[in-house]
Short mmCIF file of C-alpha atoms in Angstrom, two decimals:
data_model
loop_
_atom_site.label_atom_id
_atom_site.label_comp_id
_atom_site.label_asym_id
_atom_site.label_seq_id
_atom_site.Cartn_x
_atom_site.Cartn_y
_atom_site.Cartn_z
CA MET A 106 -0.13 -0.14 -0.12
CA LEU A 107 1.75 3.86 -0.81
CA LEU A 108 -0.73 5.78 1.63
CA ASP A 109 -1.97 5.94 4.59
CA LEU A 110 -4.42 8.77 4.65
CA TYR A 111 -5.64 10.46 8.16
CA ILE A 112 -8.66 12.64 8.94
CA THR A 113 -8.83 13.32 12.58
CA HIS A 114 -12.10 14.24 14.07
CA TYR A 115 -13.04 15.33 17.52
CA ASP A 116 -16.72 17.05 17.43
CA GLU A 117 -16.92 18.77 14.89
CA PRO A 118 -20.46 18.17 12.63
CA TRP A 119 -21.21 16.66 9.52
CA GLU A 120 -21.24 20.29 8.71
CA VAL A 121 -17.59 21.13 9.04
CA CYS A 122 -16.83 17.94 7.52
CA ARG A 123 -18.58 18.14 4.73
CA ALA A 124 -16.19 20.17 2.06
CA GLY A 125 -13.96 17.46 2.22
CA PHE A 126 -14.87 14.75 2.36
CA GLU A 127 -16.77 16.24 -1.42
CA MET A 128 -13.50 16.81 -2.67
CA LEU A 129 -12.24 13.50 -1.60
CA LYS A 130 -14.84 11.50 -3.01
CA ASN A 131 -14.78 13.40 -6.02
CA GLN A 132 -10.72 13.28 -6.59
CA ARG A 133 -10.77 11.72 -10.14
CA ASN A 134 -7.56 8.63 -10.84
CA VAL A 135 -6.89 7.90 -8.42
CA ASP A 136 -5.62 4.05 -7.20
CA TRP A 137 -8.08 3.54 -4.57
CA ASN A 138 -6.58 -0.30 -3.92
CA ARG A 139 -3.04 2.03 -2.57
CA VAL A 140 -4.43 4.44 -0.75
CA ARG A 141 -6.32 3.50 3.25
CA VAL A 142 -8.52 6.40 3.75
CA THR A 143 -9.11 6.07 8.17
CA MET A 144 -11.51 8.61 9.86
CA VAL A 145 -10.66 8.54 13.61
CA HIS A 146 -12.77 9.93 16.23
CA ASP A 147 -10.93 11.19 18.93
CA GLY A 148 -13.22 10.09 22.28
CA THR A 149 -16.76 10.71 19.97
CA GLU A 150 -18.64 8.43 17.72
CA LYS A 151 -18.88 7.65 14.53
CA MET A 152 -20.73 9.52 11.35
CA PRO A 153 -23.30 7.59 9.64
CA ASP A 154 -22.45 4.90 7.50
CA ASP A 155 -24.97 6.75 5.52
CA LEU A 156 -23.03 9.75 4.36
CA PHE A 157 -20.61 7.64 3.15
CA ARG A 158 -22.34 4.69 1.48
CA ASP A 159 -21.17 5.86 -3.05
CA PHE A 160 -17.78 7.48 -2.51
CA PRO A 161 -15.19 5.13 -4.27
CA PHE A 162 -13.35 3.83 -1.71
CA GLN A 163 -14.06 2.39 1.90
CA LEU A 164 -14.01 4.80 4.80
CA ARG A 165 -12.39 3.44 7.63
CA GLN A 166 -13.92 4.95 10.78
CA GLU A 167 -12.09 4.16 14.01
CA VAL A 168 -13.53 5.09 17.51
CA ILE A 169 -10.75 6.32 19.73
CA GLU A 170 -10.52 6.96 23.99
CA HIS A 171 -10.46 10.92 23.97
CA ARG A 172 -6.59 11.51 24.16
CA GLY A 173 -6.56 15.27 22.32
CA ILE A 174 -5.30 16.25 19.12
CA ALA A 175 -1.45 14.46 20.01
CA GLY A 176 -2.33 11.70 20.66
CA ALA A 177 -5.31 11.15 17.80
CA ARG A 178 -2.08 11.83 15.94
CA ASN A 179 0.52 9.85 17.69
CA TRP A 180 -2.24 6.67 17.06
CA CYS A 181 -2.13 7.54 13.13
CA LEU A 182 1.57 6.73 13.53
CA ASP A 183 0.88 3.55 15.75
CA ASP A 184 -1.54 2.04 12.77
CA ALA A 185 0.44 3.26 10.15
CA GLU A 186 0.99 0.11 7.68
CA ALA A 187 1.57 2.00 4.40
CA GLU A 188 4.83 3.55 3.33
CA TRP A 189 4.10 7.01 3.03
CA ILE A 190 1.37 8.70 6.11
CA LYS A 191 -0.30 11.75 5.31
CA MET A 192 -2.69 13.68 8.00
CA ASN A 193 -6.02 15.76 7.20
CA ASP A 194 -7.48 18.20 9.46
CA CYS A 195 -11.43 17.32 9.15
CA ASP A 196 -13.06 20.96 8.31
CA ASP A 197 -9.41 21.39 4.88
CA LEU A 198 -9.98 19.68 2.34
CA PHE A 199 -7.88 19.16 -1.52
CA THR A 200 -7.97 21.78 -3.89
CA GLY A 201 -8.20 20.32 -6.72
CA VAL A 202 -10.25 17.00 -8.22
CA TYR A 203 -6.64 15.75 -8.88
CA SER A 204 -4.69 16.54 -5.72
CA LEU A 205 -4.78 13.51 -4.10
CA ARG A 206 -3.46 12.37 -7.87
CA GLU A 207 -1.05 14.43 -7.87
CA ILE A 208 0.66 13.29 -4.72
CA MET A 209 0.64 10.25 -5.44
CA ASP A 210 2.20 10.32 -8.70
CA GLY A 211 4.37 11.80 -6.93
CA LEU A 212 4.99 9.48 -3.84
CA GLU A 213 5.70 6.67 -6.58
CA GLN A 214 8.41 9.01 -8.89
CA ALA A 215 10.09 9.41 -5.57
CA GLY A 216 10.87 6.11 -4.99
CA GLY A 217 13.60 5.47 -2.12
CA ARG A 218 15.39 8.47 -2.31
CA PHE A 219 13.28 10.63 -0.08
CA ASP A 220 11.71 10.53 3.67
CA LEU A 221 9.93 14.31 3.48
CA MET A 222 7.50 14.67 -0.27
CA TRP A 223 6.25 18.34 0.98
CA PHE A 224 3.60 20.72 -1.63
CA GLU A 225 2.86 23.89 -1.70
CA VAL A 226 -0.80 25.16 0.78
CA TYR A 227 -3.17 27.32 0.35
CA ALA A 228 -4.42 29.38 4.00
CA GLU A 229 -7.41 30.49 3.49
CA TYR A 230 -8.51 33.11 6.87
CA LYS A 231 -11.56 35.68 6.32
CA ARG A 232 -9.37 38.27 5.06
CA GLY A 233 -8.46 36.07 2.01
CA ARG A 234 -6.33 33.12 1.01
CA TYR A 235 -2.69 32.83 1.09
CA LEU A 236 0.29 30.64 0.32
CA LYS A 237 1.56 29.59 2.98
CA ASP A 238 6.08 28.62 2.09
CA GLU A 239 7.12 24.83 2.98
CA ARG A 240 9.65 25.98 5.59
CA ASP A 241 6.18 26.80 7.63
CA PRO A 242 6.36 25.09 10.55
CA VAL A 243 2.90 24.87 11.22
CA VAL A 244 2.18 23.72 7.28
CA LEU A 245 1.80 20.24 8.50
CA HIS A 246 -0.92 18.99 5.81
CA GLY A 247 1.61 19.77 2.74
CA LYS A 248 4.21 16.86 3.97
CA VAL A 249 3.99 13.15 3.06
CA PHE A 250 6.70 11.22 5.93
CA ARG A 251 7.66 7.77 4.76
CA ASN A 252 7.30 5.24 7.54
CA GLU A 253 9.89 3.99 8.34
CA PHE A 254 11.36 6.65 8.99
CA ILE A 255 8.85 7.63 11.52
CA ARG A 256 9.25 5.31 13.27
CA GLU A 257 12.91 4.59 12.86
CA LYS A 258 13.34 7.79 14.16
CA GLY A 259 10.63 7.09 17.25
CA LEU A 260 8.55 9.98 16.35
CA ARG A 261 5.97 10.96 17.86
CA PHE A 262 3.26 14.44 18.52
CA GLN A 263 3.90 16.23 22.11
CA GLU A 264 0.44 15.14 23.94
CA ASP A 265 0.97 17.81 26.30
CA LEU A 266 0.52 20.67 23.74
CA THR A 267 -2.96 21.31 23.18
CA TRP A 268 -2.12 23.91 20.27
CA CYS A 269 0.60 23.97 17.79
CA GLU A 270 1.39 19.59 18.45
CA ASP A 271 2.19 19.80 14.53
CA SER A 272 5.04 22.88 14.94
CA ALA A 273 6.65 21.26 17.35
CA PHE A 274 6.52 17.42 15.44
CA LEU A 275 7.88 19.05 12.41
CA ALA A 276 10.20 20.68 14.56
CA LEU A 277 11.41 17.79 15.58
CA VAL A 278 11.19 15.75 11.96
CA GLU A 279 13.28 19.19 10.46
CA MET A 280 16.32 17.72 12.98
CA GLU A 281 16.38 14.38 12.41
CA ILE A 282 16.25 14.43 8.66
CA ASP A 283 18.85 14.00 6.02
CA VAL A 284 17.90 17.74 3.91
CA GLN A 285 18.74 16.06 1.20
CA ARG A 286 15.94 13.24 1.35
CA ILE A 287 13.27 15.94 1.61
CA GLY A 288 11.38 16.53 -2.10
CA LYS A 289 8.87 18.13 -3.40
CA ILE A 290 5.52 17.03 -5.14
CA VAL A 291 5.43 19.30 -8.14
CA GLY A 292 1.47 19.26 -9.76
CA SER A 293 -0.35 22.47 -11.06
CA GLY A 294 -1.21 24.38 -7.98
CA PRO A 295 -1.48 24.42 -4.21
CA MET A 296 -3.13 20.53 -3.61
CA TYR A 297 -4.28 21.13 -0.30
CA THR A 298 -6.28 24.08 1.05
CA TRP A 299 -6.15 24.34 5.54
CA VAL A 300 -9.27 26.56 6.45
CA TYR A 301 -8.78 28.98 9.21
CA ARG A 302 -12.45 28.63 10.91
CA ALA A 303 -13.27 30.40 14.00
CA GLY A 304 -15.23 28.03 15.38
CA SER A 305 -12.21 25.91 15.73
CA LEU A 306 -11.38 23.71 18.37
CA CYS A 307 -8.51 25.16 18.89
CA ASN A 308 -10.33 28.91 18.23
CA ARG A 309 -13.01 27.72 20.87
CA GLU A 310 -13.48 30.78 23.97
CA GLU A 311 -13.34 28.74 26.60
CA ILE A 312 -10.53 26.98 26.25
CA ARG A 313 -8.86 30.00 24.09
CA TRP A 314 -6.58 30.85 26.78
CA ALA A 315 -4.78 27.61 27.01
CA ASN A 316 -4.70 27.25 24.37
CA LEU A 317 -2.44 30.47 24.11
CA GLN A 318 -0.30 29.29 27.08
CA SER A 319 0.30 25.91 24.69
CA PHE A 320 1.34 27.98 22.48
CA PHE A 321 4.59 30.38 24.29
CA ARG A 322 5.40 26.11 25.27
CA ARG A 323 5.88 24.81 22.31
CA HIS A 324 7.55 27.76 20.97
CA CYS A 325 9.92 27.67 23.78
CA TYR A 326 10.57 24.05 22.82
CA VAL A 327 11.25 24.30 19.23
CA ALA A 328 13.54 27.59 19.69
CA ASP A 329 15.92 24.81 22.39
CA GLU A 330 15.85 21.84 20.51
CA PHE A 331 16.80 24.85 17.35
CA LEU A 332 19.67 26.23 19.02
CA LYS A 333 20.55 22.41 20.21
CA HIS A 334 20.87 21.56 17.03
CA GLY A 335 22.90 24.33 16.00
CA GLN A 336 19.65 25.42 13.43
CA THR A 337 20.60 29.54 14.78
CA ASP A 338 18.45 30.89 11.55
CA ALA A 339 15.37 28.17 12.81
CA TYR A 340 15.77 29.11 16.52
CA TYR A 341 15.79 32.61 15.49
CA THR A 342 12.57 32.93 13.24
CA MET A 343 11.30 30.64 16.80
CA VAL A 344 12.79 33.31 19.31
CA ALA A 345 10.03 36.21 17.41
CA ARG A 346 7.58 34.38 16.92
CA ILE A 347 8.31 33.64 20.70
CA MET A 348 7.88 37.85 21.45
CA CYS A 349 5.31 38.85 18.78
CA ASP A 350 2.76 36.15 19.50
CA ALA A 351 3.69 37.26 24.10
CA TYR A 352 2.67 40.40 23.01
CA TYR A 353 -0.28 38.96 21.21
CA SER A 354 -1.32 36.74 23.71
CA LEU A 355 -0.80 38.76 26.64
CA LYS A 356 -2.16 42.45 25.33
CA VAL A 357 -3.97 41.93 22.43
CA ALA A 358 -6.69 38.40 23.00
CA LYS A 359 -9.46 39.09 24.51
CA VAL A 360 -9.15 36.02 27.95
CA LYS A 361 -11.07 36.58 30.52
CA GLU A 362 -8.44 35.38 32.45
CA ASP A 363 -5.45 36.74 35.10
CA ARG A 364 -2.72 36.50 32.68
CA SER A 365 -0.43 37.72 35.79
CA LYS A 366 1.73 33.96 36.60
CA HIS A 367 1.86 33.12 32.45
CA GLU A 368 4.18 37.33 32.01
CA GLU A 369 6.00 36.13 34.16
CA LYS A 370 6.96 32.89 32.56
CA VAL A 371 7.06 35.00 29.64
CA TRP A 372 9.43 37.72 31.34
CA GLU A 373 11.94 34.36 32.67
CA TYR A 374 12.32 32.68 29.17
CA LEU A 375 13.09 36.91 27.82
CA GLU A 376 15.78 37.45 30.35
CA ALA A 377 17.24 34.20 30.62
CA HIS A 378 17.96 34.80 26.48
CA ARG A 379 17.88 38.54 26.64
CA GLY A 380 21.52 37.26 24.81
CA GLU A 381 20.54 34.70 21.73
CA LEU A 382 17.27 37.82 21.55
CA LEU A 383 19.38 40.78 20.91
CA LYS A 384 20.63 38.80 18.29
CA CYS A 385 17.03 38.57 16.02
CA ARG A 386 17.39 39.47 12.05
CA LYS A 387 15.03 42.19 11.52
CA SER A 388 13.31 39.93 9.11
CA ALA A 389 12.43 37.09 11.19
CA PHE A 390 10.60 39.63 13.23
CA ASP A 391 9.31 41.55 9.93
CA GLU A 392 8.26 37.79 8.71
CA VAL A 393 6.17 36.80 12.25
CA ILE A 394 4.55 40.06 12.01
CA GLU A 395 3.21 39.62 9.00
CA ALA A 396 1.95 36.13 9.83
CA THR A 397 0.36 36.99 12.71
CA ASN A 398 -1.77 39.66 11.92
CA ARG A 399 -3.00 37.44 8.68
CA GLU A 400 -3.70 35.11 11.39
CA ASN A 401 -5.93 36.75 14.12
CA GLU A 402 -8.50 38.70 12.80
CA ASP A 403 -8.34 41.00 16.03
CA CYS A 404 -4.60 41.81 15.12
CA HIS A 405 -3.13 44.83 13.46
CA ILE A 406 0.39 44.65 15.77
CA THR A 407 3.54 46.72 14.45
CA LYS A 408 7.19 45.75 15.29
CA ASP A 409 7.18 49.55 17.20
CA GLU A 410 5.07 48.21 19.02
CA VAL A 411 6.16 45.08 20.10
CA ALA A 412 9.59 46.31 20.76
CA THR A 413 8.04 49.20 22.99
CA TRP A 414 6.52 46.44 25.35
CA LEU A 415 9.20 44.35 25.81
CA LYS A 416 10.95 47.20 27.05
CA ALA A 417 8.01 48.13 29.64
CA LEU A 418 8.44 44.69 30.58
CA ARG A 419 11.98 44.82 30.98
CA GLN A 420 11.89 48.13 33.45
CA LYS A 421 8.91 46.32 34.72
CA TYR A 422 10.84 42.91 36.39
CA GLU A 423 13.78 45.06 36.86
CA ARG A 424 11.80 47.10 39.47
CA LYS A 425 10.28 44.48 41.43
CA GLY A 426 14.21 42.60 41.78
#
C-alpha cells in the first residue's frame, strides 16, 4: 500500500466536514487500492455510514479513547501500515480534483530517495487566501512522511500540547532528517487548502487562554531544540514568534483569565535568553508580524509596539528585582 491518509475528528458536525469529504469523493484518476482512508474519532462516535455510501473507497472509521489532537495523531502513527503517511484535518480539503492523484504520482516517483515530500498549500482566512511557505512550521498538511523514517527515529507528537502539536512535531522531523532526503511534489497548483474556522477547537473561547499558553510552551520547546542543534536561522525565527505571540496573548487577545502568572513565565524565558534575543534578524520579526496579523482577525500589531512592550516589561521586572 502506498499511502495511509488519516482524517482526525473530534466533535465537528457533518456540516463542517462535508466540503472536505465531498472533495475527497470527487478525486479523479486515483487507484483507491493503493490508499487507505481512515477517519479517527477522538473519543466521539462514528459518523453514519450512509454519508459515505456512494464514495469510491471504503472509509475506515476508528473510535479511540479521547487523547486530544496530539494523541490522536500518535494513534495514526502507530496504526500506519502504508509506505507513506498523510494527515488531514476534517474541516480542510484538497484544493482540486486531481490533488490526491498528483500527490500519489509524486510519491511513486520519489522511490526510496526521500523521507519527506512536501507540496504547496493554501491557507484560507476571512481576509483572503494565501500561499503558505513550505518551511512554515505549522504546515503539517502539506507534507507526507515515509513511515519507515518516522518509526526508525521514534518521532512522536507531544501530547501535553493542546495547540500547535503539529509544528512541534515538524521541528523534531527537521532535526532528524537529512535535507537531501526532502523532496517536492510539483502539481498543477497548491494541492491542499487549510481553512481557518472561528469555531474550530483551537479557537473556541472557553479554551482560548489555555491554547495561547500551550502555544508559548511549544514555541519555547522548539526554539531551544533548534538552538541545541545549531540551527540558528530557525532559532531566531522561533524567538521572534515567541516575542510577537507573547505580546499578542498578553496585550491583544481578548481573554477573561488573569494573565499575570503567564507574564512572569514569558519574562523569565526572555531574560534567560537575552543574549540570543539581541541577535534576532530584523527580517525574522517582519515575517512573523505579518503572519500574526494575517492569522488573527483582532490583531494589527507593529514591530515598534512589540519593542515598546518588551522594554516596559523589562523595566517592570527589573524594578521588582
